[in-house]
CSV table of C-alpha atoms (C1' of nucleotides) in Angstrom, one decimal:
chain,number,residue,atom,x,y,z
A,1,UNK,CA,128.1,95.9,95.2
A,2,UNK,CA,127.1,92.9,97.2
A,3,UNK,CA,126.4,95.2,100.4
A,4,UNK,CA,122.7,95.3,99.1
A,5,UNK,CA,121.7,92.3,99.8
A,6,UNK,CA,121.8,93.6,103.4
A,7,UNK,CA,120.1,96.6,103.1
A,8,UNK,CA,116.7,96.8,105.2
A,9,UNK,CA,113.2,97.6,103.9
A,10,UNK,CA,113.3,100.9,106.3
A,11,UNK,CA,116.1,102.0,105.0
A,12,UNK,CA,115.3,102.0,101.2
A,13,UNK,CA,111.9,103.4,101.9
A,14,UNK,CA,114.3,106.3,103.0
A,15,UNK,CA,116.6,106.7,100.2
A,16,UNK,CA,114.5,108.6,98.0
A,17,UNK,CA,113.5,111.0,100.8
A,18,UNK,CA,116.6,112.0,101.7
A,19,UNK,CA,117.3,112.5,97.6
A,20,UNK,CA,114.5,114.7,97.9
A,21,UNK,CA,115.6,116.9,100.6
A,22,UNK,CA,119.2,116.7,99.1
A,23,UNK,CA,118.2,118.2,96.0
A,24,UNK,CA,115.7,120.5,97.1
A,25,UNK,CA,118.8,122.1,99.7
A,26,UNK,CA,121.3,121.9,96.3
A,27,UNK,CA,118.3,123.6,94.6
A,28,UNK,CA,118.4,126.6,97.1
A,29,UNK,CA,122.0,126.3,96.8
A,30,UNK,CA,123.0,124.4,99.9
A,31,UNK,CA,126.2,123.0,99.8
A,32,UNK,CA,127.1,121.3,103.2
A,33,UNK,CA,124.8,120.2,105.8
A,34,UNK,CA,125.6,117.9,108.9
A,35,UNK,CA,123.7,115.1,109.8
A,36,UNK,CA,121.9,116.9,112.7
A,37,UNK,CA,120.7,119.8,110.5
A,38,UNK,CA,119.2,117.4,108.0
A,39,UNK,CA,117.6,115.3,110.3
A,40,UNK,CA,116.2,118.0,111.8
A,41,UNK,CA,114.4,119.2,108.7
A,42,UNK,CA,113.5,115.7,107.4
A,43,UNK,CA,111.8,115.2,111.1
A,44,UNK,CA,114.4,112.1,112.0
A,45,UNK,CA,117.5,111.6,113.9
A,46,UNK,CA,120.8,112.8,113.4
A,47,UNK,CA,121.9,108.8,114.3
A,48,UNK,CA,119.7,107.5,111.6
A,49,UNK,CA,120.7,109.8,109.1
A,50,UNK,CA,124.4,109.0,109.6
A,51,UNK,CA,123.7,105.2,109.9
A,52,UNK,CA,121.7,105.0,107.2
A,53,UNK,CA,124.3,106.8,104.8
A,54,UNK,CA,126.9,104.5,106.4
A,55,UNK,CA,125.1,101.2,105.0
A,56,UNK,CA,126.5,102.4,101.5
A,57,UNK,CA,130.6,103.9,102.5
A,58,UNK,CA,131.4,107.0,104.2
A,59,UNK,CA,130.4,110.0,102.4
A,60,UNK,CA,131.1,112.9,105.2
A,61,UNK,CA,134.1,114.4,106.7
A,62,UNK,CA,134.7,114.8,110.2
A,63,UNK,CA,134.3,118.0,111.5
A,64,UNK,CA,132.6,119.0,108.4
A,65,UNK,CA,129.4,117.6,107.5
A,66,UNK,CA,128.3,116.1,104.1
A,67,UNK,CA,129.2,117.8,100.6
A,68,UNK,CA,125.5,117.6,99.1
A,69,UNK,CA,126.4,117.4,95.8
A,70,UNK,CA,128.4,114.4,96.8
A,71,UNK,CA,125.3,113.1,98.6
A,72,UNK,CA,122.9,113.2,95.7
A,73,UNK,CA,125.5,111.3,93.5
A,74,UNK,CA,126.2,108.7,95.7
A,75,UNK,CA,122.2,108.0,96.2
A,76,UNK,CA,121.7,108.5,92.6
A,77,UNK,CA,124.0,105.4,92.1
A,78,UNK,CA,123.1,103.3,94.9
A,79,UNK,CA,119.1,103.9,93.5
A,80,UNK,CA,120.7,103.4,89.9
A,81,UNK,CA,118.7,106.0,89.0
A,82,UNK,CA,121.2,107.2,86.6
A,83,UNK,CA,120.4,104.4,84.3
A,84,UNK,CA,118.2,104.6,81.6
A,85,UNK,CA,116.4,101.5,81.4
A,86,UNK,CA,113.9,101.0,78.6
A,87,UNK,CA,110.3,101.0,80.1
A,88,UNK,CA,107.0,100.9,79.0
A,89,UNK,CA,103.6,101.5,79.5
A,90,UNK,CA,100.8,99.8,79.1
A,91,UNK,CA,97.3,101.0,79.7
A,92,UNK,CA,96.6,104.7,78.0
A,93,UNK,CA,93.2,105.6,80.1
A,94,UNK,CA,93.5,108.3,82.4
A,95,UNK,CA,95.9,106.8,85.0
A,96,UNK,CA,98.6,105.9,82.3
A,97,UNK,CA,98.3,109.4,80.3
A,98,UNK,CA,98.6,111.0,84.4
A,99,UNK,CA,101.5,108.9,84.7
A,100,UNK,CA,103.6,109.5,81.3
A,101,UNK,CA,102.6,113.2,81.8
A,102,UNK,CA,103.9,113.2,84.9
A,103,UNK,CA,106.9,111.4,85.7
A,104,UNK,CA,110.4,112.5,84.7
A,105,UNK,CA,111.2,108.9,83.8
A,106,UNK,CA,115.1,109.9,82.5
A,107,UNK,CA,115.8,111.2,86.1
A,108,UNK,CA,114.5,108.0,87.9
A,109,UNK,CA,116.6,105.6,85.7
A,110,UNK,CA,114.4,104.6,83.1
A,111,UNK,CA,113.6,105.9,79.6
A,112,UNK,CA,110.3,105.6,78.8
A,113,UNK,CA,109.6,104.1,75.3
A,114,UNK,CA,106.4,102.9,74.2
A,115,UNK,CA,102.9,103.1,75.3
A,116,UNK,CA,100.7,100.2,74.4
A,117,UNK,CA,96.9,99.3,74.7
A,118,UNK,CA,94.0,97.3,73.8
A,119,UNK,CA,91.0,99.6,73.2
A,120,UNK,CA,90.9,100.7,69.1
A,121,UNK,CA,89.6,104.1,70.5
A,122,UNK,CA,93.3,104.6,71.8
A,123,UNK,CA,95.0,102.5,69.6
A,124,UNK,CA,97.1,105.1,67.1
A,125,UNK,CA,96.6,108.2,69.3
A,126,UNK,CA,99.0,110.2,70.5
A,127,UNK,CA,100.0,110.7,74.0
A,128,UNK,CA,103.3,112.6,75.0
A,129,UNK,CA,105.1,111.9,71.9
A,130,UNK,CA,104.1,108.2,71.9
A,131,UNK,CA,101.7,106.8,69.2
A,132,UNK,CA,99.7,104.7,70.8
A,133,UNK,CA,100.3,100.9,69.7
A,134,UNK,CA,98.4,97.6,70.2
A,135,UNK,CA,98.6,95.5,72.8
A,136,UNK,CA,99.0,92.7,70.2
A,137,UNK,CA,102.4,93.9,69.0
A,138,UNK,CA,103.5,94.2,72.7
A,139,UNK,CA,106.1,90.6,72.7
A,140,UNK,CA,107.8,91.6,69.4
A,141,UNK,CA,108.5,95.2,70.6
A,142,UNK,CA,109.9,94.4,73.9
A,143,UNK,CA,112.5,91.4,72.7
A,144,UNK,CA,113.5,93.8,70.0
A,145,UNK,CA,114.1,96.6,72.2
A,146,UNK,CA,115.5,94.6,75.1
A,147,UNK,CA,112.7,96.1,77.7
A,148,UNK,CA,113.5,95.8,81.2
A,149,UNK,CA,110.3,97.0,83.0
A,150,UNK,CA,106.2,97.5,82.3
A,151,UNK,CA,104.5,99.9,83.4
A,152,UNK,CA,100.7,98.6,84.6
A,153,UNK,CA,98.0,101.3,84.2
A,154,UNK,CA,95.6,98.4,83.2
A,155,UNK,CA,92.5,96.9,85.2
A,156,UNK,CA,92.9,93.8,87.7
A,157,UNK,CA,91.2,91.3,85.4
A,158,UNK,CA,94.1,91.6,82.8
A,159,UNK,CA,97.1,92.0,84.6
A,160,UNK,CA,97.9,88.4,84.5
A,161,UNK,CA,97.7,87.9,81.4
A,162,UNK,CA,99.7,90.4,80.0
A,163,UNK,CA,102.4,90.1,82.4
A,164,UNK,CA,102.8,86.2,80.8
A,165,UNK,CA,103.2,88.0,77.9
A,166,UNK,CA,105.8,90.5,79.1
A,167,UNK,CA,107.5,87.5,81.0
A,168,UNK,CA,108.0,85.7,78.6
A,169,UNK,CA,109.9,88.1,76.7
A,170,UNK,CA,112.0,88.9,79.3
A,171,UNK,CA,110.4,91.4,81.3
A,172,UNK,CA,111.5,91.6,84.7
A,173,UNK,CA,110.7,94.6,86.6
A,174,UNK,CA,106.8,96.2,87.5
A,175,UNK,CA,105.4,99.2,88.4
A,176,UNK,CA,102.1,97.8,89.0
A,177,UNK,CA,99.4,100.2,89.5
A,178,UNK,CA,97.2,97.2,88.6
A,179,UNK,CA,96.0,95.7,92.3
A,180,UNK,CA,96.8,92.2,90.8
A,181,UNK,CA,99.8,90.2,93.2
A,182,UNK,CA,102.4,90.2,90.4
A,183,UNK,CA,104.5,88.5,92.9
A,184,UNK,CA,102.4,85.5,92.7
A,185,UNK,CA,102.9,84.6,89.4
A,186,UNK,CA,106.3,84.6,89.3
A,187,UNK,CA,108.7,84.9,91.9
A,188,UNK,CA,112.2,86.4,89.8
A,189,UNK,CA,110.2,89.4,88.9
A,190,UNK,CA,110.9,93.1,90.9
A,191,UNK,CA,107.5,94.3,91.4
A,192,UNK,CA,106.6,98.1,93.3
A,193,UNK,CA,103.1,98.1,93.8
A,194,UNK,CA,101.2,100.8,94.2
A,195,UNK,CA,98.0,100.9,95.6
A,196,UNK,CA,96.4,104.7,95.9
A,197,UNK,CA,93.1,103.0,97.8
A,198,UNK,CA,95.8,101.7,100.7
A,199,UNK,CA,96.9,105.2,100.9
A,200,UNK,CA,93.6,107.0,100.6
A,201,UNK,CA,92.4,104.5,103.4
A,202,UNK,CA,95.4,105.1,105.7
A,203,UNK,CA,93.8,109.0,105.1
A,204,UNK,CA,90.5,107.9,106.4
A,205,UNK,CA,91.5,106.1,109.8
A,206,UNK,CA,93.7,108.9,110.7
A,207,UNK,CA,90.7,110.9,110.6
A,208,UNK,CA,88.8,108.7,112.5
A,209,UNK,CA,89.2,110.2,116.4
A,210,UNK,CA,90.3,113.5,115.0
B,1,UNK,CA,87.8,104.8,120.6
B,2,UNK,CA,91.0,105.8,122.3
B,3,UNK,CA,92.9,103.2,121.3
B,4,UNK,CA,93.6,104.6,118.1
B,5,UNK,CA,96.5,106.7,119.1
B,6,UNK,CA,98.5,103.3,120.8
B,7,UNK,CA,98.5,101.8,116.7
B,8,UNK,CA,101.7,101.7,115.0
B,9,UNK,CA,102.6,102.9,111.9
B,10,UNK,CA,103.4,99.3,111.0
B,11,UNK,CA,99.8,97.8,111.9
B,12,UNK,CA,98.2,101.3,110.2
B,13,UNK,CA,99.9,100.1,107.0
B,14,UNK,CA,98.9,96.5,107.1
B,15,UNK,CA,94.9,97.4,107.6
B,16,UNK,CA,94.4,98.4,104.1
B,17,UNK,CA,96.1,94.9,102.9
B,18,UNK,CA,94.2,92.6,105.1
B,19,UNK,CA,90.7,94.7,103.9
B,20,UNK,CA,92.1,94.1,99.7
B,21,UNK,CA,92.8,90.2,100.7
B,22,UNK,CA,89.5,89.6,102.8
B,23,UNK,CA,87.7,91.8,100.1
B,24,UNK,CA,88.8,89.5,97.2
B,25,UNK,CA,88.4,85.9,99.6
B,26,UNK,CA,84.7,87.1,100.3
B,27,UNK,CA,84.3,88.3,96.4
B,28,UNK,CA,85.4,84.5,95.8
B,29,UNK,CA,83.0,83.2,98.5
B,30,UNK,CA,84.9,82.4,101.7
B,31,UNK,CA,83.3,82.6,104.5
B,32,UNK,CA,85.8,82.0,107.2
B,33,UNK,CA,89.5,81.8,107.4
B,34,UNK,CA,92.2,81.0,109.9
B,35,UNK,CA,95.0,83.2,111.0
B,36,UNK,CA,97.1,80.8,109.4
B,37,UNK,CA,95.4,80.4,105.9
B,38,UNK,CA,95.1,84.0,105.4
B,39,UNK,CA,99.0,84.9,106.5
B,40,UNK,CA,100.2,82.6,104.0
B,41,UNK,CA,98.4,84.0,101.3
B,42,UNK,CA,99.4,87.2,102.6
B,43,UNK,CA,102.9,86.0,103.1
B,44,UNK,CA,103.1,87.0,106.4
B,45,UNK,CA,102.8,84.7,110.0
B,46,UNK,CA,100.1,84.2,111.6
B,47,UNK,CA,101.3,85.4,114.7
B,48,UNK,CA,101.3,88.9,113.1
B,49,UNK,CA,97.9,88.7,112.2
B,50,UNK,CA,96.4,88.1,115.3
B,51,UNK,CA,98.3,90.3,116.9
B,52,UNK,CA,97.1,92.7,114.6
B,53,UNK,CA,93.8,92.1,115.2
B,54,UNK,CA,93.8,92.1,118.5
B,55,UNK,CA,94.9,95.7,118.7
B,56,UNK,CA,91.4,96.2,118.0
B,57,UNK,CA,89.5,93.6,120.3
B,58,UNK,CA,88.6,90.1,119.8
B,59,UNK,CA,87.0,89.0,116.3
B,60,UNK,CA,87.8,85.5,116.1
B,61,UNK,CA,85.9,82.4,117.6
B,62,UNK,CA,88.7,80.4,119.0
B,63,UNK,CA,88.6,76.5,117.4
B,64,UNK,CA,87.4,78.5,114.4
B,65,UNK,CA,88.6,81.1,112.9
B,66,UNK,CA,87.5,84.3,111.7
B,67,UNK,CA,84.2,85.1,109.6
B,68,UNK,CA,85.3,87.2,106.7
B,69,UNK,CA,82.4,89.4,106.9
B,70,UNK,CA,82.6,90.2,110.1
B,71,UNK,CA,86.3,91.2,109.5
B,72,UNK,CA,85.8,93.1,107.2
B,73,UNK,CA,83.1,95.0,108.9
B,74,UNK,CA,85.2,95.9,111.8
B,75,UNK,CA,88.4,96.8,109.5
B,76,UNK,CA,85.9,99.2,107.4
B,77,UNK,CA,84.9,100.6,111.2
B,78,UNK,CA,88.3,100.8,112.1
B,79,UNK,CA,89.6,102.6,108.9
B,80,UNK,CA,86.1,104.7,109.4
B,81,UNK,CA,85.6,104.2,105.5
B,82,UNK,CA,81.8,103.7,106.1
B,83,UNK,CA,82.1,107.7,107.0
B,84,UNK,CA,81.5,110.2,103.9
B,85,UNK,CA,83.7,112.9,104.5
B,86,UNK,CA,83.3,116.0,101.7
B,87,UNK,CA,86.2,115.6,99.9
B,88,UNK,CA,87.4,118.0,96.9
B,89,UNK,CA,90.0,117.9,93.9
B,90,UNK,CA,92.1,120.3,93.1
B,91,UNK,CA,93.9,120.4,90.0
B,92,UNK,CA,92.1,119.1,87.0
B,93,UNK,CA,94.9,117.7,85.1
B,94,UNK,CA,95.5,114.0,83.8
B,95,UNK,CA,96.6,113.6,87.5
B,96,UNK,CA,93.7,114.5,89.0
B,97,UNK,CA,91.4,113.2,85.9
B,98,UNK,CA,92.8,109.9,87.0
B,99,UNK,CA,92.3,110.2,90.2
B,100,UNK,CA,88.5,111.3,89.9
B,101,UNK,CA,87.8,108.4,87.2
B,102,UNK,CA,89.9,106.4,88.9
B,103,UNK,CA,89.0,106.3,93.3
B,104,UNK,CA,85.6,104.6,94.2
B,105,UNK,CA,85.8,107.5,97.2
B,106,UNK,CA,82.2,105.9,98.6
B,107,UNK,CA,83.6,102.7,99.1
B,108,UNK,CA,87.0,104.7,101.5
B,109,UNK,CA,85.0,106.7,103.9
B,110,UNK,CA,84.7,110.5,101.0
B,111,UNK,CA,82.6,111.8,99.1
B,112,UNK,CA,84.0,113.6,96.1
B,113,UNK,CA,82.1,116.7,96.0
B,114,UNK,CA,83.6,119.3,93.7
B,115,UNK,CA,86.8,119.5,91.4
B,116,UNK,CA,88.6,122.5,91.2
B,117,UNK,CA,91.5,124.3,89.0
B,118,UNK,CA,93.0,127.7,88.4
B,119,UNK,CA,93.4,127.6,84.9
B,120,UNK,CA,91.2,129.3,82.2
B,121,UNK,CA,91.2,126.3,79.9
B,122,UNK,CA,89.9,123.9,82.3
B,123,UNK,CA,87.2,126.6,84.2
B,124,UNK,CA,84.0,125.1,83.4
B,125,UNK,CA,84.5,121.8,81.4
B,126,UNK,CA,83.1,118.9,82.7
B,127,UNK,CA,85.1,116.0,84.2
B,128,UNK,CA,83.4,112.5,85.2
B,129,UNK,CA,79.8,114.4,85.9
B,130,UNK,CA,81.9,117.6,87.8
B,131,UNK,CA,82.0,121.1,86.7
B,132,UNK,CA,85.3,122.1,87.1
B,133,UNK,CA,85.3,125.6,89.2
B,134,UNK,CA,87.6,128.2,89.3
B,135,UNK,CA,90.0,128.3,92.5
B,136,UNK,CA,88.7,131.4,93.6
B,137,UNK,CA,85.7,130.0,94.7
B,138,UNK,CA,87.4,127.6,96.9
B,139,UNK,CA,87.0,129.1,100.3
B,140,UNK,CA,83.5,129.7,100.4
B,141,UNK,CA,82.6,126.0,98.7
B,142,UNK,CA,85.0,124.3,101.2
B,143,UNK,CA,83.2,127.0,104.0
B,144,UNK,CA,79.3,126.3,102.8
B,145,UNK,CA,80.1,122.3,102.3
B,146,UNK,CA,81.7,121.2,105.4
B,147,UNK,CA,84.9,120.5,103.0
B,148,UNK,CA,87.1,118.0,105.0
B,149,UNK,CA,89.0,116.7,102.6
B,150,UNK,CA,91.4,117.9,99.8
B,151,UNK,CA,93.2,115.9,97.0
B,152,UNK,CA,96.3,118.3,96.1
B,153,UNK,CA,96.8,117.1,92.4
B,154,UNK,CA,98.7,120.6,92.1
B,155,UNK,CA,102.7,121.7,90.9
B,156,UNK,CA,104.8,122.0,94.5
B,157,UNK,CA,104.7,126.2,93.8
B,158,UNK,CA,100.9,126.5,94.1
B,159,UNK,CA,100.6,124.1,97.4
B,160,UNK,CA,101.1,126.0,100.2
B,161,UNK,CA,99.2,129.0,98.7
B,162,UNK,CA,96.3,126.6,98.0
B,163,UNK,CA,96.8,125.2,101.4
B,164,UNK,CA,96.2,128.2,103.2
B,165,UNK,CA,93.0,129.0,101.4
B,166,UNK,CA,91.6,125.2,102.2
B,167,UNK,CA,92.8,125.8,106.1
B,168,UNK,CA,91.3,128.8,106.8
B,169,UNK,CA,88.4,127.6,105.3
B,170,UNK,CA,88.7,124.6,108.1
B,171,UNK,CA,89.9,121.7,105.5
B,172,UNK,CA,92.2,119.7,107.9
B,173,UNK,CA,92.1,116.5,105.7
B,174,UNK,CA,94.7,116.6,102.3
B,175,UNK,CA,95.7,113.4,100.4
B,176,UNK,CA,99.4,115.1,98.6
B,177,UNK,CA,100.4,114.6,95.8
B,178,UNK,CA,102.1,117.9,95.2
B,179,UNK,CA,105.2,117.1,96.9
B,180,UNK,CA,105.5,120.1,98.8
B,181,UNK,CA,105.7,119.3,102.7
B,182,UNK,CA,102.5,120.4,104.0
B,183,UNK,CA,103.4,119.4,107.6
B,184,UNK,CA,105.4,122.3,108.0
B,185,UNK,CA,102.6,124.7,107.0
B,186,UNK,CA,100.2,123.6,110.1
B,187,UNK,CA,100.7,120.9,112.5
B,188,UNK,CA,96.9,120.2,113.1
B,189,UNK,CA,96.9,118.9,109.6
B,190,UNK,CA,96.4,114.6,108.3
B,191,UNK,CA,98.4,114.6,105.4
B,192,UNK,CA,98.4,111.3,103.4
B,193,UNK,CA,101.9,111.7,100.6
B,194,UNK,CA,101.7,110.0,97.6
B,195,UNK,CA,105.4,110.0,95.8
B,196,UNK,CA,105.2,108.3,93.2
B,197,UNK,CA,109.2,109.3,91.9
B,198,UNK,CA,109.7,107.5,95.3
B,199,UNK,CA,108.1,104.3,94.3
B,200,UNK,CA,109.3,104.3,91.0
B,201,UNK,CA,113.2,105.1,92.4
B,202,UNK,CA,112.9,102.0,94.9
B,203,UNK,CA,112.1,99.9,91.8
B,204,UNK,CA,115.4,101.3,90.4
B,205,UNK,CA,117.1,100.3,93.3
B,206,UNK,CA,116.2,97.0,93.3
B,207,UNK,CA,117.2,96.2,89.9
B,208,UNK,CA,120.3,97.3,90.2
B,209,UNK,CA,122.2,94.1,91.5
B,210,UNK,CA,119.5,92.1,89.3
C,1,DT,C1',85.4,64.9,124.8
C,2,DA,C1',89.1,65.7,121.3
C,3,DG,C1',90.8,68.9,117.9
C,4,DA,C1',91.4,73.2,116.3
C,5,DT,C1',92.5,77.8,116.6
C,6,DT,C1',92.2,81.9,119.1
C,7,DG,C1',93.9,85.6,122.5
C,8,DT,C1',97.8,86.7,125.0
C,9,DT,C1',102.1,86.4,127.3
C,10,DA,C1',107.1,85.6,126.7
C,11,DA,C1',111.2,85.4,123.8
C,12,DT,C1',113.6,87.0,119.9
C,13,DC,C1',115.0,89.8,116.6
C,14,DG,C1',115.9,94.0,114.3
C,15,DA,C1',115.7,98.9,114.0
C,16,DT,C1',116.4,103.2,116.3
C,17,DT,C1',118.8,106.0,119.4
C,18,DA,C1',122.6,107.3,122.3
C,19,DA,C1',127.3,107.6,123.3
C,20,DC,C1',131.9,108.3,122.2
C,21,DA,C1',136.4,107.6,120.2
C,22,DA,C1',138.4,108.9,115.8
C,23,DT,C1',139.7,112.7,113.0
C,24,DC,C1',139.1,116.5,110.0
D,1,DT,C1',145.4,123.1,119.1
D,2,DA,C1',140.3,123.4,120.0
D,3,DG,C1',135.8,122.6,118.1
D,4,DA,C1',132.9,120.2,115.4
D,5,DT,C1',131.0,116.3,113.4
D,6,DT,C1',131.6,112.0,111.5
D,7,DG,C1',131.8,106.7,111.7
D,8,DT,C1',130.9,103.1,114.7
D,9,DT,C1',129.9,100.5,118.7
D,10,DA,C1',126.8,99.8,122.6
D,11,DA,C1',122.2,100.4,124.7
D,12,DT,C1',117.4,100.8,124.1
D,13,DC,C1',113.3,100.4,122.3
D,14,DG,C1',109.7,98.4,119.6
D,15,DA,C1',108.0,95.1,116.4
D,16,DT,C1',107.8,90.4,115.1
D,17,DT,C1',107.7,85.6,116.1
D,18,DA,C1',107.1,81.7,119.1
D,19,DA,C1',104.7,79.4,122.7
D,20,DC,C1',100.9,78.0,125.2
D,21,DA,C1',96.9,78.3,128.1
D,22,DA,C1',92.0,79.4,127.2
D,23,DT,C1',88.0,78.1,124.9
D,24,DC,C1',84.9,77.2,121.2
DNA sequence: TAGATTGTTAATCGATTAACAATC
DNA sequence: TAGATTGTTAATCGATTAACAATC
């Protein structure tokens, strides 16, 4: 599947939004739609919708519209999200707990497998299932369990250093709630940042001539 | 201020970044920077950052530079994070605990005034110095504080209910991370979505021709 | 003054939208 | 067959990049 290479920013910021709306339709038990219904509810263009599905293969019929259930499989596997990638995380204060609490980690395509810190008051506990481990026993774990991607719940200061760590055994994929430029220290790492401050200060200056 | 409506989404979504680089170049004790210096730590052209800039008027002293400081004084204008809106939290889970521990609100234009939650378990408990209130009391806190602000740490079923309350009681402000799609409940609303099953499903879909 | 770097206009590039022939 | 809606090409629009005159 070489077409990827080719795919634009815009349009993979879009994926998982239409898998939402898919599902949520399929949920209600939609079966068809045509590309001007959904971009109608989705607040785009029927165009877009139909060039954007047609950067992956054609997936309606003409005349018809789009099976939905055909839809959500064929975004499940160009997103991959039917994978099961090991993951872990790494940081158990409030963010991290938040986020293995949360997140439906089997239905993204990973599997989440271990949650690791550095603080003895967290060190042992349990969290969702997971018995908290040190941060010390980090390397071993993720050559022996062939990790593919770390979760960062951790602060700034020590992001680089555990992603040398991590690196070095073969980690390759962040989701870095961190705030440290992975991306800087190594450039054959994926890295999905997210930064909640950017978002709540998008908030703000919409606000500001309200 | 009337520029503010001419802004594209694109520039909107770059303010945040340049405030987190300046931030950190200041921190370190720069002073001044070109367009070109801070692009290429940015990774980004120079070009783009002036033009960016200049959507806002004139900050740099040509044969110069920019003076950090004063950048970042007119981005925290611009973004109007000086401002201390009331803000509120609803949903006291680890979501919203993280969020509450988590967001230095003073320093991106709120003030986090009360945290709220429906459930009997929760009612009363302290979180980070907040009393955690029952949801029925929502209206007339949000009416008797000048609420502007809402952080929806809520399940997708309780959001539009919840959202009614908070607009009748003249909260127009809600950072989302419900997933539901409050646009369609009012359109005289600034919503701010956080999905994070979005971010974590366009890290999928960039491993998958790793 | 000479050098540097901005502010701004012009050129390019890419993404979105419109149009329409293909076809179910 | 007629109607509907896709897949795809062409046109438009906007954002990014390049260029350069203004000026500190």
């Amino acid at each position: 599947m070489n077409k990827k290479q080719n795919i634009s920013d815009s349009v993979i910021h879009r994926l998982p939004r239409y898998y939402r709306f898919l599902a949520e339709l399929s949920a209600q038990g939609v079966n068809k739609i045509s590309s001007n219904e959904l971009a109608e509810r989705m607040g785009t263009t029927a165009s877009q919708v139909r060039q954007d599905f047609n950067c992956f293969g054609c997936f309606g019929q003409q005349g018809y519209g789009y099976t939905i259930a055909m839809l959500l499989e064929e975004l499940a596997k160009i997103m991959g999200i039917e994978n099961s990638r090991k993951a872990i995380l790494i940081g158990a204060g409030n963010l991290g707990k938040a986020i293995a609490g949360h997140i439906t980690f089997s239905k993204l395509g990973f599997e989440l497998i271990g949650i690791f810190d550095n603080s003895k008051t967290k060190i042992g506990k349990d969290i969702f299932g997971f018995r908290v481990a040190s941060i010390k026993k980090l390397k071993a774990f993720c050559q022996q369990n062939n990790v593919e991607m770390a979760i960062l719940c951790i602060p700034k200061e020590q992001a680089a250093n555990v992603v040398e760590t991590l690196y070095s055994a073969g980690v390759r994929g962040y989701w870095n709630f961190s705030h440290h430029d992975l991306k800087s220290l190594h450039d054959d790492i994926i890295v999905e940042n997210v930064h909640l401050n950017d978002s709540l200060m998008k908030l703000s200056f919409r606000f500001v001539d309200l």
